[in-house]
PDB file of C-alpha atoms in Angstrom:
ATOM      1  CA  UNK A   7     -62.562  46.550  42.303  1.00 37.00           C
ATOM      2  CA  UNK A   8     -64.380  49.800  41.594  1.00 36.00           C
ATOM      3  CA  UNK A   9     -61.333  51.950  42.121  1.00 38.00           C
ATOM      4  CA  UNK A  10     -59.547  50.016  39.340  1.00 36.00           C
ATOM      5  CA  UNK A  11     -62.223  50.532  36.710  1.00 36.00           C
ATOM      6  CA  UNK A  12     -62.471  53.464  34.333  1.00 33.00           C
ATOM      7  CA  UNK A  13     -64.658  54.166  31.300  1.00 35.00           C
ATOM      8  CA  UNK A  14     -62.590  53.248  28.258  1.00 36.00           C
ATOM      9  CA  UNK A  15     -63.990  56.145  26.236  1.00 35.00           C
ATOM     10  CA  UNK A  16     -63.235  58.916  28.721  1.00 33.00           C
ATOM     11  CA  UNK A  17     -60.917  61.582  27.337  1.00 33.00           C
ATOM     12  CA  UNK A  18     -57.437  61.713  28.803  1.00 34.00           C
ATOM     13  CA  UNK A  19     -55.684  65.008  29.480  1.00 37.00           C
ATOM     14  CA  UNK A  20     -52.514  65.209  27.385  1.00 34.00           C
ATOM     15  CA  UNK A  21     -49.345  66.127  29.225  1.00 37.00           C
ATOM     16  CA  UNK A  22     -47.352  69.094  27.970  1.00 37.00           C
ATOM     17  CA  UNK A  23     -44.949  67.936  25.282  1.00 38.00           C
ATOM     18  CA  UNK A  24     -46.679  64.567  24.794  1.00 40.00           C
ATOM     19  CA  UNK A  25     -48.262  65.724  21.493  1.00 42.00           C
ATOM     20  CA  UNK A  26     -48.808  62.669  19.302  1.00 47.00           C
ATOM     21  CA  UNK A  27     -47.587  60.075  21.796  1.00 47.00           C
ATOM     22  CA  UNK A  28     -50.766  58.134  21.079  1.00 66.00           C
ATOM     23  CA  UNK A  29     -52.228  58.610  17.614  1.00 74.00           C
ATOM     24  CA  UNK A  30     -55.565  57.080  18.588  1.00 80.00           C
ATOM     25  CA  UNK A  31     -56.281  57.403  22.326  1.00 84.00           C
ATOM     26  CA  UNK A  32     -59.650  55.667  21.937  1.00 87.00           C
ATOM     27  CA  UNK A  33     -59.145  52.542  19.800  1.00 91.00           C
ATOM     28  CA  UNK A  34     -62.277  50.629  18.945  1.00 92.00           C
ATOM     29  CA  UNK A  35     -62.787  47.459  16.972  1.00 94.00           C
ATOM     30  CA  UNK A  36     -64.522  48.086  13.659  1.00 87.00           C
ATOM     31  CA  UNK A  37     -65.807  44.809  12.199  1.00 81.00           C
ATOM     32  CA  UNK A  38     -65.311  44.358   8.487  1.00 70.00           C
ATOM     33  CA  UNK A  39     -68.630  44.267   6.684  1.00 68.00           C
ATOM     34  CA  UNK A  40     -68.619  42.162   3.527  1.00 62.00           C
ATOM     35  CA  UNK A  41     -71.616  42.057   1.240  1.00 60.00           C
ATOM     36  CA  UNK A  42     -73.235  38.669   1.076  1.00 61.00           C
ATOM     37  CA  UNK A  43     -71.731  37.353   4.319  1.00 66.00           C
ATOM     38  CA  UNK A  44     -74.081  35.615   6.709  1.00 70.00           C
ATOM     39  CA  UNK A  45     -74.730  36.843  10.219  1.00 77.00           C
ATOM     40  CA  UNK A  46     -72.266  35.387  12.758  1.00 80.00           C
ATOM     41  CA  UNK A  47     -73.509  32.706  15.176  1.00 85.00           C
ATOM     42  CA  UNK A  48     -75.380  34.043  18.183  1.00 91.00           C
ATOM     43  CA  UNK A  49     -72.658  32.841  20.522  1.00 94.00           C
ATOM     44  CA  UNK A  50     -70.102  35.012  18.677  1.00 94.00           C
ATOM     45  CA  UNK A  51     -72.345  38.047  19.125  1.00 93.00           C
ATOM     46  CA  UNK A  52     -72.752  37.175  22.813  1.00 96.00           C
ATOM     47  CA  UNK A  53     -68.962  36.844  23.238  1.00 96.00           C
ATOM     48  CA  UNK A  54     -68.375  40.150  21.489  1.00 95.00           C
ATOM     49  CA  UNK A  55     -70.930  41.918  23.678  1.00 95.00           C
ATOM     50  CA  UNK A  56     -69.347  40.396  26.785  1.00 97.00           C
ATOM     51  CA  UNK A  57     -65.917  41.697  25.737  1.00 96.00           C
ATOM     52  CA  UNK A  58     -67.381  45.142  25.029  1.00 95.00           C
ATOM     53  CA  UNK A  59     -69.125  45.470  28.380  1.00 95.00           C
ATOM     54  CA  UNK A  60     -66.837  43.738  30.894  1.00 94.00           C
ATOM     55  CA  UNK A  61     -63.657  45.831  30.589  1.00 94.00           C
ATOM     56  CA  UNK A  62     -61.216  42.875  30.219  1.00 95.00           C
ATOM     57  CA  UNK A  63     -58.148  45.025  30.912  1.00 94.00           C
ATOM     58  CA  UNK A  64     -59.290  45.621  34.505  1.00 92.00           C
ATOM     59  CA  UNK A  65     -60.097  42.035  35.444  1.00 93.00           C
ATOM     60  CA  UNK A  66     -58.561  40.982  38.809  1.00 91.00           C
ATOM     61  CA  UNK A  67     -56.719  38.228  36.921  1.00 90.00           C
ATOM     62  CA  UNK A  68     -54.103  40.768  35.805  1.00 89.00           C
ATOM     63  CA  UNK A  69     -52.964  41.161  39.411  1.00 86.00           C
ATOM     64  CA  UNK A  70     -52.863  37.458  40.292  1.00 86.00           C
ATOM     65  CA  UNK A  71     -51.968  35.379  37.226  1.00 86.00           C
ATOM     66  CA  UNK A  72     -48.398  34.320  36.494  1.00 87.00           C
ATOM     67  CA  UNK A  73     -46.857  35.990  33.463  1.00 88.00           C
ATOM     68  CA  UNK A  74     -44.470  34.349  31.000  1.00 88.00           C
ATOM     69  CA  UNK A  75     -42.323  35.818  28.244  1.00 85.00           C
ATOM     70  CA  UNK A  76     -44.032  35.215  24.882  1.00 83.00           C
ATOM     71  CA  UNK A  77     -40.852  33.887  23.217  1.00 83.00           C
ATOM     72  CA  UNK A  78     -38.656  32.388  25.949  1.00 84.00           C
ATOM     73  CA  UNK A  79     -41.561  31.350  28.236  1.00 84.00           C
ATOM     74  CA  UNK A  80     -39.465  32.566  31.160  1.00 89.00           C
ATOM     75  CA  UNK A  81     -41.503  33.437  34.252  1.00 88.00           C
ATOM     76  CA  UNK A  82     -41.910  37.202  34.596  1.00 83.00           C
ATOM     77  CA  UNK A  83     -42.925  39.383  37.509  1.00 71.00           C
ATOM     78  CA  UNK A  84     -46.586  40.192  38.099  1.00 57.00           C
ATOM     79  CA  UNK A  85     -46.099  43.947  38.360  1.00 58.00           C
ATOM     80  CA  UNK A  86     -46.117  44.827  34.662  1.00 58.00           C
ATOM     81  CA  UNK A  87     -47.503  48.359  34.398  1.00 63.00           C
ATOM     82  CA  UNK A  88     -50.591  48.830  32.253  1.00 81.00           C
ATOM     83  CA  UNK A  89     -51.418  52.454  31.600  1.00 86.00           C
ATOM     84  CA  UNK A  90     -54.799  53.576  30.328  1.00 90.00           C
ATOM     85  CA  UNK A  91     -53.703  53.641  26.675  1.00 90.00           C
ATOM     86  CA  UNK A  92     -52.496  50.026  26.881  1.00 91.00           C
ATOM     87  CA  UNK A  93     -55.690  49.017  28.699  1.00 93.00           C
ATOM     88  CA  UNK A  94     -57.839  50.535  25.972  1.00 94.00           C
ATOM     89  CA  UNK A  95     -55.821  48.720  23.315  1.00 95.00           C
ATOM     90  CA  UNK A  96     -56.344  45.412  25.151  1.00 96.00           C
ATOM     91  CA  UNK A  97     -60.084  46.037  25.437  1.00 96.00           C
ATOM     92  CA  UNK A  98     -60.407  46.737  21.707  1.00 96.00           C
ATOM     93  CA  UNK A  99     -58.315  43.672  20.817  1.00 97.00           C
ATOM     94  CA  UNK A 100     -60.404  41.409  23.079  1.00 97.00           C
ATOM     95  CA  UNK A 101     -63.577  42.517  21.275  1.00 97.00           C
ATOM     96  CA  UNK A 102     -61.887  41.804  17.933  1.00 97.00           C
ATOM     97  CA  UNK A 103     -60.712  38.348  19.012  1.00 97.00           C
ATOM     98  CA  UNK A 104     -64.140  37.452  20.390  1.00 96.00           C
ATOM     99  CA  UNK A 105     -65.693  38.447  17.071  1.00 95.00           C
ATOM    100  CA  UNK A 106     -63.226  36.592  14.831  1.00 94.00           C
ATOM    101  CA  UNK A 107     -62.538  33.339  16.698  1.00 95.00           C
ATOM    102  CA  UNK A 108     -63.707  30.089  15.127  1.00 95.00           C
ATOM    103  CA  UNK A 109     -65.874  28.286  17.678  1.00 96.00           C
ATOM    104  CA  UNK A 110     -64.798  24.757  16.699  1.00 96.00           C
ATOM    105  CA  UNK A 111     -61.063  25.380  16.353  1.00 95.00           C
ATOM    106  CA  UNK A 112     -60.455  28.231  18.785  1.00 96.00           C
ATOM    107  CA  UNK A 113     -58.358  29.902  16.044  1.00 96.00           C
ATOM    108  CA  UNK A 114     -58.610  33.643  15.515  1.00 96.00           C
ATOM    109  CA  UNK A 115     -59.126  34.278  11.809  1.00 93.00           C
ATOM    110  CA  UNK A 116     -57.122  37.496  11.714  1.00 92.00           C
ATOM    111  CA  UNK A 117     -53.420  38.219  11.666  1.00 91.00           C
ATOM    112  CA  UNK A 118     -51.810  40.607  14.121  1.00 92.00           C
ATOM    113  CA  UNK A 119     -51.621  43.250  11.381  1.00 91.00           C
ATOM    114  CA  UNK A 120     -55.316  42.824  10.570  1.00 93.00           C
ATOM    115  CA  UNK A 121     -56.224  43.056  14.269  1.00 95.00           C
ATOM    116  CA  UNK A 122     -54.176  46.240  14.548  1.00 94.00           C
ATOM    117  CA  UNK A 123     -55.908  47.771  11.523  1.00 93.00           C
ATOM    118  CA  UNK A 124     -59.399  46.726  12.632  1.00 94.00           C
ATOM    119  CA  UNK A 125     -58.896  48.255  16.095  1.00 95.00           C
ATOM    120  CA  UNK A 126     -57.372  51.515  14.880  1.00 92.00           C
ATOM    121  CA  UNK A 127     -54.016  50.746  16.510  1.00 93.00           C
ATOM    122  CA  UNK A 128     -51.842  50.923  13.368  1.00 91.00           C
ATOM    123  CA  UNK A 129     -49.617  53.958  12.909  1.00 88.00           C
ATOM    124  CA  UNK A 130     -47.797  55.063   9.750  1.00 84.00           C
ATOM    125  CA  UNK A 131     -44.428  56.663   9.124  1.00 82.00           C
ATOM    126  CA  UNK A 132     -43.294  57.536   5.601  1.00 80.00           C
ATOM    127  CA  UNK A 133     -45.840  55.135   4.183  1.00 79.00           C
ATOM    128  CA  UNK A 134     -44.674  52.231   6.364  1.00 83.00           C
ATOM    129  CA  UNK A 135     -47.196  50.744   8.835  1.00 87.00           C
ATOM    130  CA  UNK A 136     -46.274  50.017  12.445  1.00 89.00           C
ATOM    131  CA  UNK A 137     -48.164  47.423  14.483  1.00 92.00           C
ATOM    132  CA  UNK A 138     -46.120  47.816  17.662  1.00 91.00           C
ATOM    133  CA  UNK A 139     -49.018  49.030  19.817  1.00 91.00           C
ATOM    134  CA  UNK A 140     -51.120  45.961  19.041  1.00 93.00           C
ATOM    135  CA  UNK A 141     -48.059  43.698  19.227  1.00 92.00           C
ATOM    136  CA  UNK A 142     -47.149  44.864  22.734  1.00 91.00           C
ATOM    137  CA  UNK A 143     -50.711  44.527  23.993  1.00 93.00           C
ATOM    138  CA  UNK A 144     -50.885  40.971  22.656  1.00 94.00           C
ATOM    139  CA  UNK A 145     -47.381  39.713  23.516  1.00 92.00           C
ATOM    140  CA  UNK A 146     -46.712  41.512  26.793  1.00 90.00           C
ATOM    141  CA  UNK A 147     -50.173  41.098  28.257  1.00 92.00           C
ATOM    142  CA  UNK A 148     -52.719  38.762  26.650  1.00 95.00           C
ATOM    143  CA  UNK A 149     -50.189  36.100  25.664  1.00 94.00           C
ATOM    144  CA  UNK A 150     -48.053  36.622  28.773  1.00 93.00           C
ATOM    145  CA  UNK A 151     -50.861  35.570  31.118  1.00 93.00           C
ATOM    146  CA  UNK A 152     -52.026  32.773  28.800  1.00 94.00           C
ATOM    147  CA  UNK A 153     -55.318  34.241  27.567  1.00 96.00           C
ATOM    148  CA  UNK A 154     -54.179  33.513  24.015  1.00 96.00           C
ATOM    149  CA  UNK A 155     -51.430  31.413  22.479  1.00 94.00           C
ATOM    150  CA  UNK A 156     -49.449  32.386  19.366  1.00 93.00           C
ATOM    151  CA  UNK A 157     -47.731  29.819  17.153  1.00 90.00           C
ATOM    152  CA  UNK A 158     -44.589  31.320  15.615  1.00 88.00           C
ATOM    153  CA  UNK A 159     -43.501  29.301  12.596  1.00 86.00           C
ATOM    154  CA  UNK A 160     -40.443  29.757  10.391  1.00 86.00           C
ATOM    155  CA  UNK A 161     -40.837  28.440   6.831  1.00 83.00           C
ATOM    156  CA  UNK A 162     -37.467  27.281   5.528  1.00 82.00           C
ATOM    157  CA  UNK A 163     -38.680  26.976   1.933  1.00 79.00           C
ATOM    158  CA  UNK A 164     -39.586  30.658   1.632  1.00 74.00           C
ATOM    159  CA  UNK A 165     -37.100  31.925   4.210  1.00 77.00           C
ATOM    160  CA  UNK A 166     -39.741  33.882   6.099  1.00 77.00           C
ATOM    161  CA  UNK A 167     -41.948  33.854   9.163  1.00 83.00           C
ATOM    162  CA  UNK A 168     -45.512  32.721   8.677  1.00 85.00           C
ATOM    163  CA  UNK A 169     -48.040  35.149  10.220  1.00 85.00           C
ATOM    164  CA  UNK A 170     -48.683  34.004  13.767  1.00 89.00           C
ATOM    165  CA  UNK A 171     -51.515  31.582  14.389  1.00 92.00           C
ATOM    166  CA  UNK A 172     -53.529  32.971  17.300  1.00 95.00           C
ATOM    167  CA  UNK A 173     -55.517  30.576  19.494  1.00 96.00           C
ATOM    168  CA  UNK A 174     -57.775  31.444  22.428  1.00 97.00           C
ATOM    169  CA  UNK A 175     -57.545  29.608  25.736  1.00 96.00           C
ATOM    170  CA  UNK A 176     -59.982  29.122  28.597  1.00 96.00           C
ATOM    171  CA  UNK A 177     -58.442  32.137  30.317  1.00 96.00           C
ATOM    172  CA  UNK A 178     -59.597  34.404  27.500  1.00 97.00           C
ATOM    173  CA  UNK A 179     -63.229  33.682  28.356  1.00 97.00           C
ATOM    174  CA  UNK A 180     -62.534  34.512  31.995  1.00 96.00           C
ATOM    175  CA  UNK A 181     -61.141  37.897  30.931  1.00 96.00           C
ATOM    176  CA  UNK A 182     -64.156  38.824  28.790  1.00 97.00           C
ATOM    177  CA  UNK A 183     -66.636  37.528  31.354  1.00 96.00           C
ATOM    178  CA  UNK A 184     -68.150  34.793  29.206  1.00 97.00           C
ATOM    179  CA  UNK A 185     -69.039  31.379  30.629  1.00 96.00           C
ATOM    180  CA  UNK A 186     -66.576  28.829  29.255  1.00 96.00           C
ATOM    181  CA  UNK A 187     -69.124  26.014  29.531  1.00 96.00           C
ATOM    182  CA  UNK A 188     -71.366  27.795  27.014  1.00 96.00           C
ATOM    183  CA  UNK A 189     -68.454  28.013  24.593  1.00 97.00           C
ATOM    184  CA  UNK A 190     -67.697  24.284  24.961  1.00 97.00           C
ATOM    185  CA  UNK A 191     -71.353  23.401  24.366  1.00 97.00           C
ATOM    186  CA  UNK A 192     -71.435  25.548  21.222  1.00 96.00           C
ATOM    187  CA  UNK A 193     -68.140  24.027  20.095  1.00 97.00           C
ATOM    188  CA  UNK A 194     -69.568  20.497  20.274  1.00 96.00           C
ATOM    189  CA  UNK A 195     -72.761  21.578  18.530  1.00 96.00           C
ATOM    190  CA  UNK A 196     -70.915  23.208  15.641  1.00 95.00           C
ATOM    191  CA  UNK A 197     -68.502  20.275  15.405  1.00 96.00           C
ATOM    192  CA  UNK A 198     -71.515  17.972  15.056  1.00 97.00           C
ATOM    193  CA  UNK A 199     -72.843  20.148  12.206  1.00 96.00           C
ATOM    194  CA  UNK A 200     -69.457  20.102  10.495  1.00 95.00           C
ATOM    195  CA  UNK A 201     -69.205  16.311  10.831  1.00 96.00           C
ATOM    196  CA  UNK A 202     -72.713  15.888   9.442  1.00 96.00           C
ATOM    197  CA  UNK A 203     -71.610  17.738   6.300  1.00 95.00           C
ATOM    198  CA  UNK A 204     -68.373  15.722   6.084  1.00 95.00           C
ATOM    199  CA  UNK A 205     -70.261  12.435   6.359  1.00 95.00           C
ATOM    200  CA  UNK A 206     -72.716  13.606   3.714  1.00 94.00           C
ATOM    201  CA  UNK A 207     -69.735  14.289   1.411  1.00 93.00           C
ATOM    202  CA  UNK A 208     -68.411  10.788   2.021  1.00 93.00           C
ATOM    203  CA  UNK A 209     -65.634  11.813   4.416  1.00 93.00           C
ATOM    204  CA  UNK A 210     -64.983  10.691   8.007  1.00 94.00           C
ATOM    205  CA  UNK A 211     -65.963  12.620  11.107  1.00 95.00           C
ATOM    206  CA  UNK A 212     -63.274  14.629  12.891  1.00 95.00           C
ATOM    207  CA  UNK A 213     -62.425  15.665  16.446  1.00 95.00           C
ATOM    208  CA  UNK A 214     -61.647  19.149  17.769  1.00 95.00           C
ATOM    209  CA  UNK A 215     -57.949  18.229  17.677  1.00 94.00           C
ATOM    210  CA  UNK A 216     -58.185  17.265  14.009  1.00 95.00           C
ATOM    211  CA  UNK A 217     -60.130  20.455  13.238  1.00 95.00           C
ATOM    212  CA  UNK A 218     -57.320  22.486  14.818  1.00 95.00           C
ATOM    213  CA  UNK A 219     -54.687  20.568  12.846  1.00 94.00           C
ATOM    214  CA  UNK A 220     -56.527  21.232   9.595  1.00 94.00           C
ATOM    215  CA  UNK A 221     -56.852  24.915  10.483  1.00 95.00           C
ATOM    216  CA  UNK A 222     -53.094  25.114  11.026  1.00 93.00           C
ATOM    217  CA  UNK A 223     -52.475  23.304   7.738  1.00 92.00           C
ATOM    218  CA  UNK A 224     -54.706  25.752   5.835  1.00 93.00           C
ATOM    219  CA  UNK A 225     -52.999  28.691   7.519  1.00 93.00           C
ATOM    220  CA  UNK A 226     -49.524  27.492   6.494  1.00 90.00           C
ATOM    221  CA  UNK A 227     -50.663  26.655   2.939  1.00 88.00           C
ATOM    222  CA  UNK A 228     -52.247  30.096   2.472  1.00 89.00           C
ATOM    223  CA  UNK A 229     -49.179  31.850   3.868  1.00 86.00           C
ATOM    224  CA  UNK A 230     -46.930  29.899   1.497  1.00 81.00           C
ATOM    225  CA  UNK A 231     -49.075  30.790  -1.518  1.00 79.00           C
ATOM    226  CA  UNK A 232     -48.993  34.482  -0.598  1.00 78.00           C
ATOM    227  CA  UNK A 233     -45.207  34.405  -0.107  1.00 72.00           C
ATOM    228  CA  UNK A 234     -44.746  32.609  -3.436  1.00 68.00           C
ATOM    229  CA  UNK A 235     -46.745  35.292  -5.262  1.00 66.00           C
ATOM    230  CA  UNK A 236     -44.724  38.122  -3.717  1.00 62.00           C
ATOM    231  CA  UNK A 237     -41.565  37.030  -5.428  1.00 50.00           C
ATOM    232  CA  UNK A 238     -39.801  40.405  -5.391  1.00 46.00           C
ATOM    233  CA  UNK A 239     -38.074  39.376  -2.165  1.00 56.00           C
ATOM    234  CA  UNK A 240     -34.432  38.719  -2.952  1.00 61.00           C
ATOM    235  CA  UNK A 241     -34.028  36.115  -0.233  1.00 63.00           C
ATOM    236  CA  UNK A 242     -36.974  34.110  -1.535  1.00 70.00           C
ATOM    237  CA  UNK A 243     -35.806  34.320  -5.131  1.00 72.00           C
ATOM    238  CA  UNK A 244     -32.390  33.114  -3.999  1.00 75.00           C
ATOM    239  CA  UNK A 245     -33.951  30.110  -2.265  1.00 77.00           C
ATOM    240  CA  UNK A 246     -36.128  29.343  -5.266  1.00 80.00           C
ATOM    241  CA  UNK A 247     -33.101  29.336  -7.578  1.00 81.00           C
ATOM    242  CA  UNK A 248     -31.188  27.142  -5.152  1.00 83.00           C
ATOM    243  CA  UNK A 249     -34.014  24.583  -5.223  1.00 84.00           C
ATOM    244  CA  UNK A 250     -34.219  24.824  -9.023  1.00 82.00           C
ATOM    245  CA  UNK A 251     -30.501  24.055  -9.299  1.00 86.00           C
ATOM    246  CA  UNK A 252     -30.967  20.744  -7.467  1.00 87.00           C
ATOM    247  CA  UNK A 253     -32.139  17.576  -9.143  1.00 87.00           C
ATOM    248  CA  UNK A 254     -35.827  16.934  -8.564  1.00 89.00           C
ATOM    249  CA  UNK A 255     -35.393  14.194  -5.948  1.00 89.00           C
ATOM    250  CA  UNK A 256     -32.958  16.297  -3.920  1.00 89.00           C
ATOM    251  CA  UNK A 257     -35.236  19.369  -4.109  1.00 89.00           C
ATOM    252  CA  UNK A 258     -38.270  17.361  -2.991  1.00 89.00           C
ATOM    253  CA  UNK A 259     -36.262  15.903  -0.094  1.00 90.00           C
ATOM    254  CA  UNK A 260     -35.296  19.443   0.951  1.00 89.00           C
ATOM    255  CA  UNK A 261     -38.949  20.549   0.868  1.00 89.00           C
ATOM    256  CA  UNK A 262     -39.953  17.464   2.864  1.00 90.00           C
ATOM    257  CA  UNK A 263     -37.419  18.436   5.520  1.00 90.00           C
ATOM    258  CA  UNK A 264     -38.832  21.964   5.605  1.00 88.00           C
ATOM    259  CA  UNK A 265     -42.391  20.650   6.050  1.00 89.00           C
ATOM    260  CA  UNK A 266     -41.328  18.343   8.880  1.00 88.00           C
ATOM    261  CA  UNK A 267     -40.153  21.446  10.760  1.00 86.00           C
ATOM    262  CA  UNK A 268     -43.559  23.112  10.327  1.00 85.00           C
ATOM    263  CA  UNK A 269     -45.611  20.335  11.938  1.00 86.00           C
ATOM    264  CA  UNK A 270     -45.182  18.198  15.022  1.00 84.00           C
ATOM    265  CA  UNK A 271     -45.088  14.400  14.852  1.00 84.00           C
ATOM    266  CA  UNK A 272     -48.786  13.936  15.625  1.00 85.00           C
ATOM    267  CA  UNK A 273     -49.824  16.418  12.939  1.00 86.00           C
ATOM    268  CA  UNK A 274     -47.653  14.694  10.357  1.00 87.00           C
ATOM    269  CA  UNK A 275     -49.162  11.302  11.198  1.00 86.00           C
ATOM    270  CA  UNK A 276     -52.680  12.735  10.969  1.00 86.00           C
ATOM    271  CA  UNK A 277     -51.851  14.414   7.662  1.00 84.00           C
ATOM    272  CA  UNK A 278     -50.943  11.129   6.014  1.00 86.00           C
ATOM    273  CA  UNK A 279     -48.675  10.286   3.101  1.00 87.00           C
ATOM    274  CA  UNK A 280     -50.976  11.527   0.325  1.00 87.00           C
ATOM    275  CA  UNK A 281     -51.517  14.975   1.836  1.00 87.00           C
ATOM    276  CA  UNK A 282     -47.820  15.374   2.602  1.00 89.00           C
ATOM    277  CA  UNK A 283     -46.945  14.390  -0.987  1.00 89.00           C
ATOM    278  CA  UNK A 284     -49.499  16.893  -2.296  1.00 88.00           C
ATOM    279  CA  UNK A 285     -47.931  19.706  -0.289  1.00 89.00           C
ATOM    280  CA  UNK A 286     -44.452  18.754  -1.504  1.00 90.00           C
ATOM    281  CA  UNK A 287     -45.708  18.821  -5.118  1.00 89.00           C
ATOM    282  CA  UNK A 288     -47.322  22.249  -4.644  1.00 88.00           C
ATOM    283  CA  UNK A 289     -44.218  23.763  -3.080  1.00 86.00           C
ATOM    284  CA  UNK A 290     -41.859  22.210  -5.609  1.00 86.00           C
ATOM    285  CA  UNK A 291     -43.754  23.489  -8.642  1.00 85.00           C
ATOM    286  CA  UNK A 292     -44.385  26.932  -7.080  1.00 83.00           C
ATOM    287  CA  UNK A 293     -40.706  27.441  -6.300  1.00 82.00           C
ATOM    288  CA  UNK A 294     -39.627  26.176  -9.761  1.00 82.00           C
ATOM    289  CA  UNK A 295     -42.009  28.688 -11.337  1.00 80.00           C
ATOM    290  CA  UNK A 296     -40.717  31.464  -9.087  1.00 76.00           C
ATOM    291  CA  UNK A 297     -37.098  30.723 -10.016  1.00 77.00           C
ATOM    292  CA  UNK A 298     -37.807  31.421 -13.692  1.00 76.00           C
ATOM    293  CA  UNK A 299     -40.111  34.419 -13.181  1.00 70.00           C
ATOM    294  CA  UNK A 300     -39.004  37.860 -14.382  1.00 61.00           C
ATOM    295  CA  UNK A 301     -38.180  40.437 -11.721  1.00 49.00           C
ATOM    296  CA  UNK A 302     -41.085  42.529 -10.458  1.00 51.00           C
ATOM    297  CA  UNK A 303     -40.977  45.669  -8.353  1.00 42.00           C
ATOM    298  CA  UNK A 304     -41.817  45.118  -4.676  1.00 41.00           C
ATOM    299  CA  UNK A 305     -45.515  45.199  -3.845  1.00 42.00           C
ATOM    300  CA  UNK A 306     -46.008  47.958  -1.279  1.00 36.00           C
ATOM    301  CA  UNK A 307     -49.795  47.741  -1.181  1.00 34.00           C
TER     302      UNK A 307
END
């Protein structure tokens, strides 16, 4: 094992002609510090410290676990090369994920682009950001062995991909060297606290499965609202005008069909008629408003 480890902050000699092959050879997760935010739970700090100290990219699991293509799920070989730059990217990303995962849901509250920025993995060309280094580390390695799972969702109403939902699995805790049983215990404890608040507010208690469904629902709703505000996109404006040209019943039926594609059968049943109707109303009115909005220059911020 020792001969496979290396300090992630050691300088690497650059080969002649390599120049700027790697813009940041020593990526490191920089947590965002917001004024007024409370200190994260102690278990999150413990998970982050475990990821920082255990060198996840050199765990023996990388040499033994089956690997699957992130999109096709086709079984891949186990000999995927991982150079030191890729290993350092994986280590930084694991620290980020450990710091930003919700204990109850197992959802990482950062998008791939935000992870890339926070770890110093984003590169720029002519003012356009590239997240390919973070994307490859996540898709070709962490997701390929099943340490995380990404939900890729196409939203028909807006004609765009929703930012991937990233979930951690039990394997992630093996990689960072954190006892999974401690995570499960903390998950049940925090779920109990959440249910206590729900009951106090007159609502019913929920399970981990329901908490995950609600997290997915919030993620999709937020993504839709952001897409609807950025209405400079020609394809989205075209779809909005197409909906506006339909009669109301036909447009609502179209939106219902789009929502059915976003959720599986169990999630739709759990959502219930009232919540589904509310989402249809929100999308219908947002797209009608978009269809009549004046053109605005693309937002490049």
